[in-house]
């Protein structure tokens, strides 16, 4: 039943009911084990990447500096979603109004930052492969720190605006969110005040964070691929492409799911498929990222072996 609170002669929702994955207790236990396993993999994998890169001076380069940022964002986004999800699988599927707003604030911040970070990483690969002689100047320490600051702060400003206009909405009727955690697209239909401004802002943010960023990445990779094709030796081509392939895999995984949950609903598509897709970018991607980057990267593997001899085969 909706829980309401009387304020200024108007009732407002104090908690939301989240959609459950299944009513079957055995299946819920299976999901709890699966999500807990993925959470442990994501948390330990990304923490290891941060530790290995920080302790290894040979990895103090722009590419790995951005990788530390990605690992940190993965840890933060997975903590924002998965811990509450695990609690809900074991207890009732509710989240307080404040908890829901907090989840929206942090998840929007970290997801937006990841999308911007992918663009910064694509620019770094472009500079390394297409402008090798100017690379050290183009990607010096100041530039890297400036790019990282822009990534975190632009997304922070975006999420602050979204949260402020979401908090101004009235929720006085239905309180069942058709989703497993709090995100803006499934929350807006529950408002009993106008969401016109919110919908416009979601569309604008989608255009900037997803479409424009994706175009920048495609342009960077257009230049990168044409430069790789000009390399004479097969070995040279392989080496150049191997530094990009991990980034390409991760970017593709992310954008496919972001388009599903944020863009398609804005174009009038159903949110149903998006619910499964969102679990992918909130849980599966953060667990997969460190595996993709470390398993496909010789330098990281060497550094990991130095730090943890028991990883040696």
PDB file of C-alpha atoms in Angstrom:
ATOM      1  CA  UNK A   1       0.000   0.000   0.000  1.00  0.00           C
ATOM      2  CA  UNK A   2       1.285   3.521  -0.736  1.00  0.00           C
ATOM      3  CA  UNK A   3       2.781   5.216   2.320  1.00  0.00           C
ATOM      4  CA  UNK A   4       1.782   8.844   2.464  1.00  0.00           C
ATOM      5  CA  UNK A   5       2.679  11.851   4.564  1.00  0.00           C
ATOM      6  CA  UNK A   6       0.393  14.847   5.024  1.00  0.00           C
ATOM      7  CA  UNK A   7       2.068  18.190   4.314  1.00  0.00           C
ATOM      8  CA  UNK A   8       0.450  21.535   3.489  1.00  0.00           C
ATOM      9  CA  UNK A   9      -2.968  19.877   2.993  1.00  0.00           C
ATOM     10  CA  UNK A  10      -1.479  17.635   0.299  1.00  0.00           C
ATOM     11  CA  UNK A  11      -0.403  14.017   0.694  1.00  0.00           C
ATOM     12  CA  UNK A  12       3.008  13.112  -0.609  1.00  0.00           C
ATOM     13  CA  UNK A  13       4.750   9.785  -1.068  1.00  0.00           C
ATOM     14  CA  UNK A  14       7.361   8.964   1.604  1.00  0.00           C
ATOM     15  CA  UNK A  15       8.556   5.728   0.020  1.00  0.00           C
ATOM     16  CA  UNK A  16       8.493   3.957  -3.325  1.00  0.00           C
ATOM     17  CA  UNK A  17       7.907   0.297  -4.099  1.00  0.00           C
ATOM     18  CA  UNK A  18      10.496  -1.101  -6.506  1.00  0.00           C
ATOM     19  CA  UNK A  19       9.752  -3.846  -8.991  1.00  0.00           C
ATOM     20  CA  UNK A  20      10.898  -7.287  -7.920  1.00  0.00           C
ATOM     21  CA  UNK A  21      12.757  -9.600 -10.300  1.00  0.00           C
ATOM     22  CA  UNK A  22      10.580 -12.545  -9.343  1.00  0.00           C
ATOM     23  CA  UNK A  23       8.084 -13.715  -6.730  1.00  0.00           C
ATOM     24  CA  UNK A  24       9.809 -17.115  -6.617  1.00  0.00           C
ATOM     25  CA  UNK A  25      11.936 -17.338  -3.395  1.00  0.00           C
ATOM     26  CA  UNK A  26      14.390 -19.850  -4.926  1.00  0.00           C
ATOM     27  CA  UNK A  27      14.953 -17.587  -7.930  1.00  0.00           C
ATOM     28  CA  UNK A  28      15.458 -14.604  -5.608  1.00  0.00           C
ATOM     29  CA  UNK A  29      18.146 -16.537  -3.704  1.00  0.00           C
ATOM     30  CA  UNK A  30      19.805 -17.391  -7.038  1.00  0.00           C
ATOM     31  CA  UNK A  31      19.711 -13.697  -8.078  1.00  0.00           C
ATOM     32  CA  UNK A  32      21.037 -12.611  -4.667  1.00  0.00           C
ATOM     33  CA  UNK A  33      24.010 -15.004  -5.070  1.00  0.00           C
ATOM     34  CA  UNK A  34      24.585 -13.884  -8.686  1.00  0.00           C
ATOM     35  CA  UNK A  35      24.488 -10.144  -7.871  1.00  0.00           C
ATOM     36  CA  UNK A  36      26.598 -10.603  -4.751  1.00  0.00           C
ATOM     37  CA  UNK A  37      29.168 -12.527  -6.825  1.00  0.00           C
ATOM     38  CA  UNK A  38      29.220  -9.814  -9.523  1.00  0.00           C
ATOM     39  CA  UNK A  39      29.474  -7.113  -6.827  1.00  0.00           C
ATOM     40  CA  UNK A  40      32.494  -8.845  -5.233  1.00  0.00           C
ATOM     41  CA  UNK A  41      34.147  -9.251  -8.673  1.00  0.00           C
ATOM     42  CA  UNK A  42      33.465  -5.580  -9.540  1.00  0.00           C
ATOM     43  CA  UNK A  43      34.659  -4.268  -6.170  1.00  0.00           C
ATOM     44  CA  UNK A  44      37.830  -6.382  -5.911  1.00  0.00           C
ATOM     45  CA  UNK A  45      38.686  -6.192  -9.635  1.00  0.00           C
ATOM     46  CA  UNK A  46      38.425  -2.402  -9.803  1.00  0.00           C
ATOM     47  CA  UNK A  47      40.171  -1.938  -6.428  1.00  0.00           C
ATOM     48  CA  UNK A  48      43.038  -4.139  -7.676  1.00  0.00           C
ATOM     49  CA  UNK A  49      43.348  -2.044 -10.846  1.00  0.00           C
ATOM     50  CA  UNK A  50      43.577   1.162  -8.738  1.00  0.00           C
ATOM     51  CA  UNK A  51      46.197  -0.382  -6.399  1.00  0.00           C
ATOM     52  CA  UNK A  52      48.287  -1.987  -9.179  1.00  0.00           C
ATOM     53  CA  UNK A  53      48.430   1.206 -11.283  1.00  0.00           C
ATOM     54  CA  UNK A  54      49.099   3.452  -8.254  1.00  0.00           C
ATOM     55  CA  UNK A  55      51.980   1.289  -6.975  1.00  0.00           C
ATOM     56  CA  UNK A  56      53.622   0.787 -10.377  1.00  0.00           C
ATOM     57  CA  UNK A  57      55.514   3.891 -11.648  1.00  0.00           C
ATOM     58  CA  UNK A  58      55.771   2.303 -15.112  1.00  0.00           C
ATOM     59  CA  UNK A  59      51.980   2.613 -15.428  1.00  0.00           C
ATOM     60  CA  UNK A  60      51.836   6.324 -14.529  1.00  0.00           C
ATOM     61  CA  UNK A  61      50.761   7.326 -18.042  1.00  0.00           C
ATOM     62  CA  UNK A  62      47.591   9.121 -19.278  1.00  0.00           C
ATOM     63  CA  UNK A  63      45.918   5.856 -20.400  1.00  0.00           C
ATOM     64  CA  UNK A  64      46.245   4.314 -16.934  1.00  0.00           C
ATOM     65  CA  UNK A  65      45.356   7.578 -15.181  1.00  0.00           C
ATOM     66  CA  UNK A  66      42.000   7.452 -16.993  1.00  0.00           C
ATOM     67  CA  UNK A  67      41.703   3.745 -16.210  1.00  0.00           C
ATOM     68  CA  UNK A  68      41.995   4.569 -12.466  1.00  0.00           C
ATOM     69  CA  UNK A  69      39.135   7.073 -12.891  1.00  0.00           C
ATOM     70  CA  UNK A  70      37.056   4.425 -14.691  1.00  0.00           C
ATOM     71  CA  UNK A  71      37.726   1.848 -11.950  1.00  0.00           C
ATOM     72  CA  UNK A  72      36.751   4.375  -9.255  1.00  0.00           C
ATOM     73  CA  UNK A  73      33.528   5.246 -11.107  1.00  0.00           C
ATOM     74  CA  UNK A  74      32.737   1.530 -11.492  1.00  0.00           C
ATOM     75  CA  UNK A  75      33.156   0.968  -7.731  1.00  0.00           C
ATOM     76  CA  UNK A  76      30.974   3.986  -6.874  1.00  0.00           C
ATOM     77  CA  UNK A  77      28.192   3.212  -9.370  1.00  0.00           C
ATOM     78  CA  UNK A  78      28.003  -0.460  -8.392  1.00  0.00           C
ATOM     79  CA  UNK A  79      27.857   0.463  -4.661  1.00  0.00           C
ATOM     80  CA  UNK A  80      25.059   2.966  -5.404  1.00  0.00           C
ATOM     81  CA  UNK A  81      22.852   0.323  -7.034  1.00  0.00           C
ATOM     82  CA  UNK A  82      23.844  -3.164  -5.932  1.00  0.00           C
ATOM     83  CA  UNK A  83      23.945  -2.796  -2.134  1.00  0.00           C
ATOM     84  CA  UNK A  84      20.307  -1.590  -2.055  1.00  0.00           C
ATOM     85  CA  UNK A  85      19.352  -4.219  -4.649  1.00  0.00           C
ATOM     86  CA  UNK A  86      20.811  -7.010  -2.474  1.00  0.00           C
ATOM     87  CA  UNK A  87      18.933  -5.674   0.565  1.00  0.00           C
ATOM     88  CA  UNK A  88      15.668  -5.572  -1.408  1.00  0.00           C
ATOM     89  CA  UNK A  89      16.127  -9.154  -2.626  1.00  0.00           C
ATOM     90  CA  UNK A  90      16.276 -10.310   0.998  1.00  0.00           C
ATOM     91  CA  UNK A  91      13.638  -7.969   2.463  1.00  0.00           C
ATOM     92  CA  UNK A  92      10.730  -5.962   1.040  1.00  0.00           C
ATOM     93  CA  UNK A  93      11.132  -4.073  -2.219  1.00  0.00           C
ATOM     94  CA  UNK A  94      10.884  -0.511  -0.920  1.00  0.00           C
ATOM     95  CA  UNK A  95      13.095   2.575  -0.953  1.00  0.00           C
ATOM     96  CA  UNK A  96      12.498   5.802   0.976  1.00  0.00           C
ATOM     97  CA  UNK A  97      11.838   9.029  -0.945  1.00  0.00           C
ATOM     98  CA  UNK A  98      15.205  10.424   0.226  1.00  0.00           C
ATOM     99  CA  UNK A  99      16.979   7.165  -0.653  1.00  0.00           C
ATOM    100  CA  UNK A 100      15.457   7.220  -4.134  1.00  0.00           C
ATOM    101  CA  UNK A 101      16.558  10.819  -4.748  1.00  0.00           C
ATOM    102  CA  UNK A 102      20.072  10.018  -3.443  1.00  0.00           C
ATOM    103  CA  UNK A 103      20.291   6.985  -5.742  1.00  0.00           C
ATOM    104  CA  UNK A 104      19.226   9.127  -8.729  1.00  0.00           C
ATOM    105  CA  UNK A 105      21.777  11.834  -7.816  1.00  0.00           C
ATOM    106  CA  UNK A 106      24.780   9.540  -7.487  1.00  0.00           C
ATOM    107  CA  UNK A 107      23.913   7.095 -10.276  1.00  0.00           C
ATOM    108  CA  UNK A 108      23.295   9.927 -12.781  1.00  0.00           C
ATOM    109  CA  UNK A 109      26.583  11.526 -11.689  1.00  0.00           C
ATOM    110  CA  UNK A 110      28.681   8.368 -12.054  1.00  0.00           C
ATOM    111  CA  UNK A 111      27.052   7.191 -15.315  1.00  0.00           C
ATOM    112  CA  UNK A 112      27.427  10.619 -16.918  1.00  0.00           C
ATOM    113  CA  UNK A 113      31.057  10.751 -15.792  1.00  0.00           C
ATOM    114  CA  UNK A 114      31.744   7.331 -17.351  1.00  0.00           C
ATOM    115  CA  UNK A 115      30.314   8.426 -20.700  1.00  0.00           C
ATOM    116  CA  UNK A 116      32.454  11.604 -20.672  1.00  0.00           C
ATOM    117  CA  UNK A 117      35.477   9.612 -19.526  1.00  0.00           C
ATOM    118  CA  UNK A 118      35.126   7.267 -22.525  1.00  0.00           C
ATOM    119  CA  UNK A 119      35.439  10.330 -24.766  1.00  0.00           C
ATOM    120  CA  UNK A 120      38.568  11.514 -22.891  1.00  0.00           C
ATOM    121  CA  UNK A 121      40.025   7.990 -23.262  1.00  0.00           C
ATOM    122  CA  UNK A 122      39.238   7.988 -26.995  1.00  0.00           C
ATOM    123  CA  UNK A 123      41.003  11.374 -27.329  1.00  0.00           C
ATOM    124  CA  UNK A 124      44.018   9.923 -25.475  1.00  0.00           C
ATOM    125  CA  UNK A 125      44.183   6.962 -27.914  1.00  0.00           C
ATOM    126  CA  UNK A 126      43.801   9.392 -30.852  1.00  0.00           C
ATOM    127  CA  UNK A 127      46.723  11.497 -29.559  1.00  0.00           C
ATOM    128  CA  UNK A 128      48.897   8.384 -28.943  1.00  0.00           C
ATOM    129  CA  UNK A 129      48.308   6.768 -32.346  1.00  0.00           C
ATOM    130  CA  UNK A 130      47.664   9.702 -34.696  1.00  0.00           C
ATOM    131  CA  UNK A 131      49.970  12.326 -33.112  1.00  0.00           C
ATOM    132  CA  UNK A 132      52.779  10.251 -31.525  1.00  0.00           C
ATOM    133  CA  UNK A 133      55.389  13.041 -31.799  1.00  0.00           C
ATOM    134  CA  UNK A 134      53.165  15.545 -29.974  1.00  0.00           C
ATOM    135  CA  UNK A 135      51.643  13.028 -27.536  1.00  0.00           C
ATOM    136  CA  UNK A 136      53.654  14.062 -24.463  1.00  0.00           C
ATOM    137  CA  UNK A 137      52.675  17.703 -24.995  1.00  0.00           C
ATOM    138  CA  UNK A 138      49.027  17.005 -25.884  1.00  0.00           C
ATOM    139  CA  UNK A 139      48.523  14.688 -22.894  1.00  0.00           C
ATOM    140  CA  UNK A 140      50.779  16.139 -20.197  1.00  0.00           C
ATOM    141  CA  UNK A 141      49.881  15.907 -16.501  1.00  0.00           C
ATOM    142  CA  UNK A 142      48.022  19.255 -16.489  1.00  0.00           C
ATOM    143  CA  UNK A 143      45.889  18.292 -19.500  1.00  0.00           C
ATOM    144  CA  UNK A 144      45.035  14.889 -17.948  1.00  0.00           C
ATOM    145  CA  UNK A 145      44.030  16.425 -14.603  1.00  0.00           C
ATOM    146  CA  UNK A 146      42.022  19.112 -16.407  1.00  0.00           C
ATOM    147  CA  UNK A 147      40.181  16.497 -18.523  1.00  0.00           C
ATOM    148  CA  UNK A 148      39.403  14.389 -15.434  1.00  0.00           C
ATOM    149  CA  UNK A 149      38.156  17.486 -13.541  1.00  0.00           C
ATOM    150  CA  UNK A 150      35.897  18.410 -16.476  1.00  0.00           C
ATOM    151  CA  UNK A 151      34.527  14.830 -16.614  1.00  0.00           C
ATOM    152  CA  UNK A 152      33.587  14.754 -12.905  1.00  0.00           C
ATOM    153  CA  UNK A 153      32.381  18.367 -12.633  1.00  0.00           C
ATOM    154  CA  UNK A 154      30.289  18.551 -15.851  1.00  0.00           C
ATOM    155  CA  UNK A 155      28.473  15.365 -14.859  1.00  0.00           C
ATOM    156  CA  UNK A 156      28.148  16.697 -11.284  1.00  0.00           C
ATOM    157  CA  UNK A 157      26.494  19.909 -12.533  1.00  0.00           C
ATOM    158  CA  UNK A 158      24.185  17.858 -14.791  1.00  0.00           C
ATOM    159  CA  UNK A 159      23.042  15.560 -11.972  1.00  0.00           C
ATOM    160  CA  UNK A 160      22.532  18.517  -9.590  1.00  0.00           C
ATOM    161  CA  UNK A 161      20.199  20.201 -12.113  1.00  0.00           C
ATOM    162  CA  UNK A 162      18.275  16.939 -12.704  1.00  0.00           C
ATOM    163  CA  UNK A 163      17.958  16.247  -8.974  1.00  0.00           C
ATOM    164  CA  UNK A 164      16.727  19.788  -8.196  1.00  0.00           C
ATOM    165  CA  UNK A 165      13.997  19.623 -10.864  1.00  0.00           C
ATOM    166  CA  UNK A 166      13.053  16.076  -9.731  1.00  0.00           C
ATOM    167  CA  UNK A 167      12.757  17.142  -6.065  1.00  0.00           C
ATOM    168  CA  UNK A 168      10.348  19.918  -7.145  1.00  0.00           C
ATOM    169  CA  UNK A 169       7.871  17.339  -8.522  1.00  0.00           C
ATOM    170  CA  UNK A 170       4.894  16.220  -6.429  1.00  0.00           C
ATOM    171  CA  UNK A 171       4.353  12.509  -5.844  1.00  0.00           C
ATOM    172  CA  UNK A 172       0.904  12.091  -4.343  1.00  0.00           C
ATOM    173  CA  UNK A 173      -0.600   8.995  -5.925  1.00  0.00           C
ATOM    174  CA  UNK A 174       0.902   5.753  -7.213  1.00  0.00           C
ATOM    175  CA  UNK A 175       4.286   4.913  -5.702  1.00  0.00           C
ATOM    176  CA  UNK A 176       5.277   1.699  -7.507  1.00  0.00           C
ATOM    177  CA  UNK A 177       8.338   2.311  -9.725  1.00  0.00           C
ATOM    178  CA  UNK A 178       8.420  -0.041 -12.702  1.00  0.00           C
ATOM    179  CA  UNK A 179      12.151  -0.633 -12.223  1.00  0.00           C
ATOM    180  CA  UNK A 180      14.628  -2.421  -9.934  1.00  0.00           C
ATOM    181  CA  UNK A 181      16.228   0.804  -8.686  1.00  0.00           C
ATOM    182  CA  UNK A 182      15.613   4.560  -8.868  1.00  0.00           C
ATOM    183  CA  UNK A 183      16.342   6.247 -12.184  1.00  0.00           C
ATOM    184  CA  UNK A 184      14.763   9.323 -13.745  1.00  0.00           C
ATOM    185  CA  UNK A 185      12.901   7.770 -16.771  1.00  0.00           C
ATOM    186  CA  UNK A 186      10.779   5.284 -14.730  1.00  0.00           C
ATOM    187  CA  UNK A 187      10.203   7.776 -11.874  1.00  0.00           C
ATOM    188  CA  UNK A 188       8.718  10.618 -13.969  1.00  0.00           C
ATOM    189  CA  UNK A 189       5.430   8.841 -14.895  1.00  0.00           C
ATOM    190  CA  UNK A 190       4.543   8.647 -11.154  1.00  0.00           C
ATOM    191  CA  UNK A 191       4.534  12.417 -10.678  1.00  0.00           C
ATOM    192  CA  UNK A 192       1.170  14.139 -10.256  1.00  0.00           C
ATOM    193  CA  UNK A 193       2.675  17.486 -11.327  1.00  0.00           C
ATOM    194  CA  UNK A 194       3.910  18.432 -14.806  1.00  0.00           C
ATOM    195  CA  UNK A 195       7.109  16.693 -15.914  1.00  0.00           C
ATOM    196  CA  UNK A 196       7.424  18.752 -19.105  1.00  0.00           C
ATOM    197  CA  UNK A 197      10.675  20.490 -18.046  1.00  0.00           C
ATOM    198  CA  UNK A 198      12.095  17.203 -16.714  1.00  0.00           C
ATOM    199  CA  UNK A 199      11.418  15.391 -19.996  1.00  0.00           C
ATOM    200  CA  UNK A 200      13.079  18.194 -21.963  1.00  0.00           C
ATOM    201  CA  UNK A 201      16.125  18.102 -19.646  1.00  0.00           C
ATOM    202  CA  UNK A 202      16.378  14.290 -19.939  1.00  0.00           C
ATOM    203  CA  UNK A 203      16.295  14.641 -23.724  1.00  0.00           C
ATOM    204  CA  UNK A 204      18.960  17.398 -23.696  1.00  0.00           C
ATOM    205  CA  UNK A 205      21.199  15.343 -21.374  1.00  0.00           C
ATOM    206  CA  UNK A 206      20.715  12.271 -23.602  1.00  0.00           C
ATOM    207  CA  UNK A 207      21.761  14.261 -26.646  1.00  0.00           C
ATOM    208  CA  UNK A 208      24.876  15.617 -24.925  1.00  0.00           C
ATOM    209  CA  UNK A 209      26.045  12.641 -22.849  1.00  0.00           C
ATOM    210  CA  UNK A 210      25.118   9.846 -25.223  1.00  0.00           C
ATOM    211  CA  UNK A 211      24.751  11.047 -28.825  1.00  0.00           C
ATOM    212  CA  UNK A 212      27.368  13.842 -29.010  1.00  0.00           C
ATOM    213  CA  UNK A 213      29.918  11.876 -26.944  1.00  0.00           C
ATOM    214  CA  UNK A 214      29.365   8.804 -29.086  1.00  0.00           C
ATOM    215  CA  UNK A 215      29.942  10.867 -32.233  1.00  0.00           C
ATOM    216  CA  UNK A 216      33.220  12.220 -30.780  1.00  0.00           C
ATOM    217  CA  UNK A 217      34.329   8.645 -30.033  1.00  0.00           C
ATOM    218  CA  UNK A 218      33.397   7.490 -33.557  1.00  0.00           C
ATOM    219  CA  UNK A 219      35.333  10.418 -35.099  1.00  0.00           C
ATOM    220  CA  UNK A 220      38.391   9.630 -32.897  1.00  0.00           C
ATOM    221  CA  UNK A 221      38.253   5.994 -33.941  1.00  0.00           C
ATOM    222  CA  UNK A 222      37.823   6.958 -37.582  1.00  0.00           C
ATOM    223  CA  UNK A 223      41.188   8.774 -37.379  1.00  0.00           C
ATOM    224  CA  UNK A 224      42.737   5.969 -35.284  1.00  0.00           C
ATOM    225  CA  UNK A 225      41.726   3.178 -37.710  1.00  0.00           C
ATOM    226  CA  UNK A 226      42.930   5.124 -40.753  1.00  0.00           C
ATOM    227  CA  UNK A 227      46.296   5.705 -38.981  1.00  0.00           C
ATOM    228  CA  UNK A 228      46.572   2.016 -38.021  1.00  0.00           C
ATOM    229  CA  UNK A 229      45.912   0.957 -41.637  1.00  0.00           C
ATOM    230  CA  UNK A 230      48.838   3.154 -42.761  1.00  0.00           C
ATOM    231  CA  UNK A 231      51.273   1.287 -40.469  1.00  0.00           C
ATOM    232  CA  UNK A 232      53.452  -0.906 -42.679  1.00  0.00           C
ATOM    233  CA  UNK A 233      54.181  -3.873 -40.390  1.00  0.00           C
ATOM    234  CA  UNK A 234      51.592  -6.390 -39.178  1.00  0.00           C
ATOM    235  CA  UNK A 235      53.225  -6.323 -35.718  1.00  0.00           C
ATOM    236  CA  UNK A 236      52.861  -2.524 -35.581  1.00  0.00           C
ATOM    237  CA  UNK A 237      49.208  -2.753 -36.599  1.00  0.00           C
ATOM    238  CA  UNK A 238      48.540  -5.399 -33.926  1.00  0.00           C
ATOM    239  CA  UNK A 239      50.241  -3.353 -31.189  1.00  0.00           C
ATOM    240  CA  UNK A 240      48.375  -0.152 -32.107  1.00  0.00           C
ATOM    241  CA  UNK A 241      45.022  -1.901 -32.266  1.00  0.00           C
ATOM    242  CA  UNK A 242      45.522  -3.857 -29.018  1.00  0.00           C
ATOM    243  CA  UNK A 243      45.755  -0.579 -27.047  1.00  0.00           C
ATOM    244  CA  UNK A 244      42.331   0.431 -28.424  1.00  0.00           C
ATOM    245  CA  UNK A 245      40.428  -2.850 -28.506  1.00  0.00           C
ATOM    246  CA  UNK A 246      39.698  -2.974 -24.734  1.00  0.00           C
ATOM    247  CA  UNK A 247      38.338   0.564 -24.836  1.00  0.00           C
ATOM    248  CA  UNK A 248      36.217  -0.227 -27.898  1.00  0.00           C
ATOM    249  CA  UNK A 249      34.663  -3.325 -26.241  1.00  0.00           C
ATOM    250  CA  UNK A 250      33.776  -1.435 -23.031  1.00  0.00           C
ATOM    251  CA  UNK A 251      32.387   1.587 -24.915  1.00  0.00           C
ATOM    252  CA  UNK A 252      30.216  -0.631 -27.131  1.00  0.00           C
ATOM    253  CA  UNK A 253      28.826  -2.524 -24.108  1.00  0.00           C
ATOM    254  CA  UNK A 254      27.970   0.724 -22.338  1.00  0.00           C
ATOM    255  CA  UNK A 255      26.408   2.614 -25.197  1.00  0.00           C
ATOM    256  CA  UNK A 256      24.174  -0.280 -26.233  1.00  0.00           C
ATOM    257  CA  UNK A 257      22.613  -0.367 -22.757  1.00  0.00           C
ATOM    258  CA  UNK A 258      22.456   3.438 -22.304  1.00  0.00           C
ATOM    259  CA  UNK A 259      20.588   3.781 -25.628  1.00  0.00           C
ATOM    260  CA  UNK A 260      18.155   1.095 -24.435  1.00  0.00           C
ATOM    261  CA  UNK A 261      17.215   2.709 -21.104  1.00  0.00           C
ATOM    262  CA  UNK A 262      17.569   6.453 -21.797  1.00  0.00           C
ATOM    263  CA  UNK A 263      17.171   7.081 -25.524  1.00  0.00           C
ATOM    264  CA  UNK A 264      14.467   4.603 -26.599  1.00  0.00           C
ATOM    265  CA  UNK A 265      11.959   5.681 -23.881  1.00  0.00           C
ATOM    266  CA  UNK A 266      12.546   9.304 -24.954  1.00  0.00           C
ATOM    267  CA  UNK A 267      11.560   8.183 -28.474  1.00  0.00           C
ATOM    268  CA  UNK A 268       8.386   6.561 -27.133  1.00  0.00           C
ATOM    269  CA  UNK A 269       9.635   2.967 -26.789  1.00  0.00           C
ATOM    270  CA  UNK A 270       8.649   0.742 -23.846  1.00  0.00           C
ATOM    271  CA  UNK A 271      10.878   0.684 -20.765  1.00  0.00           C
ATOM    272  CA  UNK A 272      10.463  -3.060 -20.243  1.00  0.00           C
ATOM    273  CA  UNK A 273      13.560  -4.250 -22.111  1.00  0.00           C
ATOM    274  CA  UNK A 274      15.478  -1.332 -20.635  1.00  0.00           C
ATOM    275  CA  UNK A 275      15.045  -2.722 -17.122  1.00  0.00           C
ATOM    276  CA  UNK A 276      17.198  -5.724 -17.974  1.00  0.00           C
ATOM    277  CA  UNK A 277      19.651  -3.535 -19.904  1.00  0.00           C
ATOM    278  CA  UNK A 278      20.087  -1.230 -16.897  1.00  0.00           C
ATOM    279  CA  UNK A 279      21.111  -4.203 -14.732  1.00  0.00           C
ATOM    280  CA  UNK A 280      23.791  -4.772 -17.357  1.00  0.00           C
ATOM    281  CA  UNK A 281      25.407  -1.325 -17.037  1.00  0.00           C
ATOM    282  CA  UNK A 282      24.849  -1.097 -13.279  1.00  0.00           C
ATOM    283  CA  UNK A 283      26.204  -4.540 -12.363  1.00  0.00           C
ATOM    284  CA  UNK A 284      27.680  -6.541 -15.270  1.00  0.00           C
ATOM    285  CA  UNK A 285      29.806  -3.782 -16.880  1.00  0.00           C
ATOM    286  CA  UNK A 286      31.595  -2.730 -13.649  1.00  0.00           C
ATOM    287  CA  UNK A 287      32.463  -6.411 -13.054  1.00  0.00           C
ATOM    288  CA  UNK A 288      33.557  -6.977 -16.675  1.00  0.00           C
ATOM    289  CA  UNK A 289      35.639  -3.790 -17.133  1.00  0.00           C
ATOM    290  CA  UNK A 290      38.631  -4.794 -14.974  1.00  0.00           C
ATOM    291  CA  UNK A 291      38.654  -8.272 -16.570  1.00  0.00           C
ATOM    292  CA  UNK A 292      38.576  -6.809 -20.100  1.00  0.00           C
ATOM    293  CA  UNK A 293      41.317  -4.264 -19.353  1.00  0.00           C
ATOM    294  CA  UNK A 294      43.620  -6.522 -17.340  1.00  0.00           C
ATOM    295  CA  UNK A 295      43.262  -9.741 -19.349  1.00  0.00           C
ATOM    296  CA  UNK A 296      43.878  -7.937 -22.633  1.00  0.00           C
ATOM    297  CA  UNK A 297      46.737  -5.807 -21.303  1.00  0.00           C
ATOM    298  CA  UNK A 298      50.264  -7.178 -20.954  1.00  0.00           C
ATOM    299  CA  UNK A 299      51.518  -4.264 -18.790  1.00  0.00           C
ATOM    300  CA  UNK A 300      48.705  -4.680 -16.262  1.00  0.00           C
ATOM    301  CA  UNK A 301      49.263  -8.447 -16.138  1.00  0.00           C
ATOM    302  CA  UNK A 302      53.008  -7.976 -15.493  1.00  0.00           C
ATOM    303  CA  UNK A 303      52.313  -5.388 -12.759  1.00  0.00           C
ATOM    304  CA  UNK A 304      49.666  -7.661 -11.209  1.00  0.00           C
ATOM    305  CA  UNK A 305      52.151 -10.554 -11.114  1.00  0.00           C
ATOM    306  CA  UNK A 306      54.709  -8.350  -9.355  1.00  0.00           C
ATOM    307  CA  UNK A 307      52.167  -7.258  -6.765  1.00  0.00           C
ATOM    308  CA  UNK A 308      50.438 -10.620  -6.263  1.00  0.00           C
ATOM    309  CA  UNK A 309      52.736 -13.571  -6.998  1.00  0.00           C
ATOM    310  CA  UNK A 310      49.814 -15.991  -6.418  1.00  0.00           C
ATOM    311  CA  UNK A 311      48.234 -14.746  -9.681  1.00  0.00           C
ATOM    312  CA  UNK A 312      51.071 -16.392 -11.590  1.00  0.00           C
ATOM    313  CA  UNK A 313      50.118 -19.528 -13.415  1.00  0.00           C
TER     314      UNK A 313
END
